[in-house]
XYZ file of C-alpha atoms in Angstrom:
203
model
C 164.404 60.318 90.522
C 160.840 60.011 91.814
C 160.870 56.304 91.008
C 164.318 55.803 92.557
C 163.110 57.363 95.812
C 159.776 55.437 95.757
C 161.516 52.108 95.175
C 164.740 52.492 97.205
C 164.343 55.623 99.335
C 167.445 57.739 100.063
C 170.105 55.095 99.347
C 168.854 54.364 95.832
C 168.214 58.058 95.164
C 171.853 58.893 96.070
C 173.122 56.059 93.836
C 170.915 57.179 90.953
C 172.071 60.838 91.126
C 175.685 59.832 91.363
C 175.532 57.413 88.439
C 173.498 59.627 86.082
C 174.814 63.073 86.928
C 178.434 62.076 87.477
C 178.773 63.785 90.775
C 179.555 61.995 94.036
C 176.642 62.323 96.449
C 177.155 60.633 99.815
C 174.542 62.133 102.097
C 170.803 62.558 101.985
C 168.005 63.926 104.086
C 164.296 63.532 103.395
C 160.994 64.459 104.955
C 157.354 63.729 104.181
C 154.620 66.309 104.086
C 153.657 65.902 107.720
C 157.268 66.133 109.011
C 157.981 69.169 106.904
C 154.841 70.792 108.235
C 155.968 70.049 111.835
C 159.527 71.391 111.146
C 158.131 74.680 109.778
C 155.877 75.021 112.849
C 158.928 74.450 115.084
C 160.656 77.454 113.465
C 157.609 79.672 113.921
C 156.384 79.521 110.318
C 157.650 81.266 107.193
C 156.504 84.244 105.183
C 155.105 83.541 101.742
C 153.386 85.638 99.104
C 150.556 83.711 97.495
C 148.293 84.664 94.611
C 144.526 84.356 94.454
C 144.695 81.377 92.105
C 147.308 79.673 94.322
C 145.104 80.235 97.395
C 142.197 78.414 95.775
C 144.308 75.260 95.199
C 146.266 75.527 98.450
C 143.036 75.646 100.430
C 142.080 72.239 98.954
C 145.354 70.804 100.175
C 144.921 72.474 103.577
C 141.461 70.823 103.961
C 142.989 67.407 103.040
C 145.908 67.663 105.411
C 143.723 68.998 108.230
C 141.252 66.137 107.846
C 144.104 63.592 107.983
C 145.412 65.203 111.182
C 141.949 65.671 112.663
C 142.404 69.493 112.718
C 139.791 72.110 111.893
C 140.465 73.429 108.390
C 138.838 76.704 109.205
C 141.797 77.541 111.450
C 144.194 77.288 108.546
C 142.388 78.363 105.333
C 143.760 81.371 103.492
C 141.326 84.193 102.789
C 142.768 85.384 99.478
C 145.939 86.421 97.747
C 148.529 88.254 99.804
C 151.617 87.842 102.054
C 151.128 85.519 104.989
C 153.120 84.264 107.950
C 152.376 80.628 107.019
C 152.057 77.686 109.404
C 153.555 74.377 108.384
C 150.293 73.156 106.887
C 149.828 76.331 104.829
C 153.478 76.307 103.580
C 153.297 72.605 102.583
C 150.004 73.267 100.822
C 151.623 76.063 98.862
C 154.541 73.783 97.965
C 152.230 71.144 96.644
C 150.428 73.399 94.121
C 150.796 71.957 90.653
C 147.932 73.231 88.560
C 148.614 76.980 88.726
C 151.125 78.453 86.355
C 153.678 76.334 84.494
C 152.658 72.930 85.967
C 155.383 70.930 87.606
C 158.063 73.455 86.737
C 156.373 76.064 88.898
C 155.580 73.563 91.629
C 159.309 72.739 92.094
C 159.979 76.537 92.068
C 157.468 76.847 94.957
C 159.266 74.041 96.787
C 162.559 75.841 96.394
C 160.944 79.014 97.592
C 159.807 77.288 100.824
C 163.213 75.724 101.445
C 164.877 79.079 100.782
C 162.569 80.889 103.300
C 163.419 78.203 105.841
C 167.152 78.717 105.302
C 166.812 82.468 105.525
C 164.990 82.194 108.845
C 167.684 79.878 110.261
C 170.375 82.421 109.453
C 169.197 84.462 112.353
C 169.693 81.636 114.909
C 172.711 81.475 117.186
C 174.769 78.336 117.353
C 172.994 77.383 120.562
C 169.607 77.924 119.026
C 170.675 75.881 115.980
C 171.672 72.999 118.238
C 168.298 73.123 120.097
C 166.432 73.357 116.706
C 168.397 70.373 115.303
C 167.678 68.216 118.294
C 163.953 69.048 118.026
C 163.631 68.296 114.296
C 166.127 65.458 113.591
C 163.624 62.838 114.769
C 161.387 64.048 111.914
C 164.073 63.661 109.249
C 165.275 60.457 107.543
C 168.989 60.817 106.774
C 172.321 59.009 106.672
C 174.434 61.785 108.189
C 176.605 60.527 111.075
C 175.985 62.297 114.323
C 179.550 63.560 114.631
C 179.349 65.036 111.126
C 176.022 66.651 111.902
C 177.298 68.522 114.919
C 180.468 69.600 113.072
C 178.272 71.130 110.326
C 176.091 72.881 112.895
C 179.204 74.426 114.431
C 180.165 75.783 111.015
C 176.571 76.898 110.162
C 177.005 80.643 110.910
C 179.878 80.772 108.387
C 178.116 78.531 105.908
C 175.023 80.687 105.997
C 177.073 83.648 104.688
C 177.369 81.937 101.302
C 174.986 82.762 98.554
C 172.248 80.205 98.142
C 171.989 79.123 94.542
C 168.715 77.648 93.299
C 168.445 75.690 90.087
C 166.624 72.814 88.454
C 167.228 69.929 86.071
C 166.197 69.578 83.334
C 167.721 72.875 82.311
C 165.855 74.948 79.754
C 166.444 73.769 76.188
C 168.579 70.803 77.437
C 166.015 68.002 77.359
C 163.450 66.232 75.252
C 160.142 64.596 76.175
C 159.361 60.918 75.700
C 156.211 59.063 76.706
C 156.358 55.944 78.848
C 153.128 54.072 79.624
C 151.152 57.246 78.809
C 153.244 59.500 81.034
C 155.578 62.291 80.127
C 159.275 61.703 80.918
C 161.770 64.495 80.560
C 165.121 63.184 79.355
C 168.058 65.543 79.804
C 170.715 66.172 77.183
C 173.134 64.304 79.434
C 176.492 65.585 78.225
C 175.430 69.278 78.343
C 173.532 68.827 81.591
C 176.375 67.150 83.440
C 178.782 69.840 82.228
C 176.589 72.720 83.343
C 175.818 71.056 86.717
C 179.525 70.621 87.430
C 180.180 74.230 86.456
C 177.437 75.346 88.871
C 178.628 73.181 91.772
C 182.392 73.448 91.420
């Protein structure tokens, strides 16, 4: 999936998911680190609980991102483990952590945590506030969602936000094997079992 996005962006990613996971995916939205940071700032930040070990790694990413944006890292560095109201740069740094805990599995869990916190914060917005927020952040998002469809979804957002948000990942535990391609690990799902479980979860 990483290679599909790198080589063909959203359109190839959608095609790859549809073909391999046997579910029809028509729409996509994507952001880069900088855009995600700006979006989180526009919603006033999000609350995250970060461990001491995570802070050490996150601060390295914070320095990197601040230097790229010509910002003073000292204004963003985390002082130690705890619960923070995180700016966009701090939240993205947290989501990028790979070398604390269970490697990439825990990194994707952190990414899901950031997205969940963003969704939870948006639940408190009125329809008017959602429209204003969407207009502010859509220029930062690459997507293939028609404008009419976007505004229809926004009108339904208060009802949609009442649904439980289900987080998951693929490969599922005990449903994959590891192969090595050009010296890199590749996790290959047990396709039949994976597709079956994914459809059960979605439908």
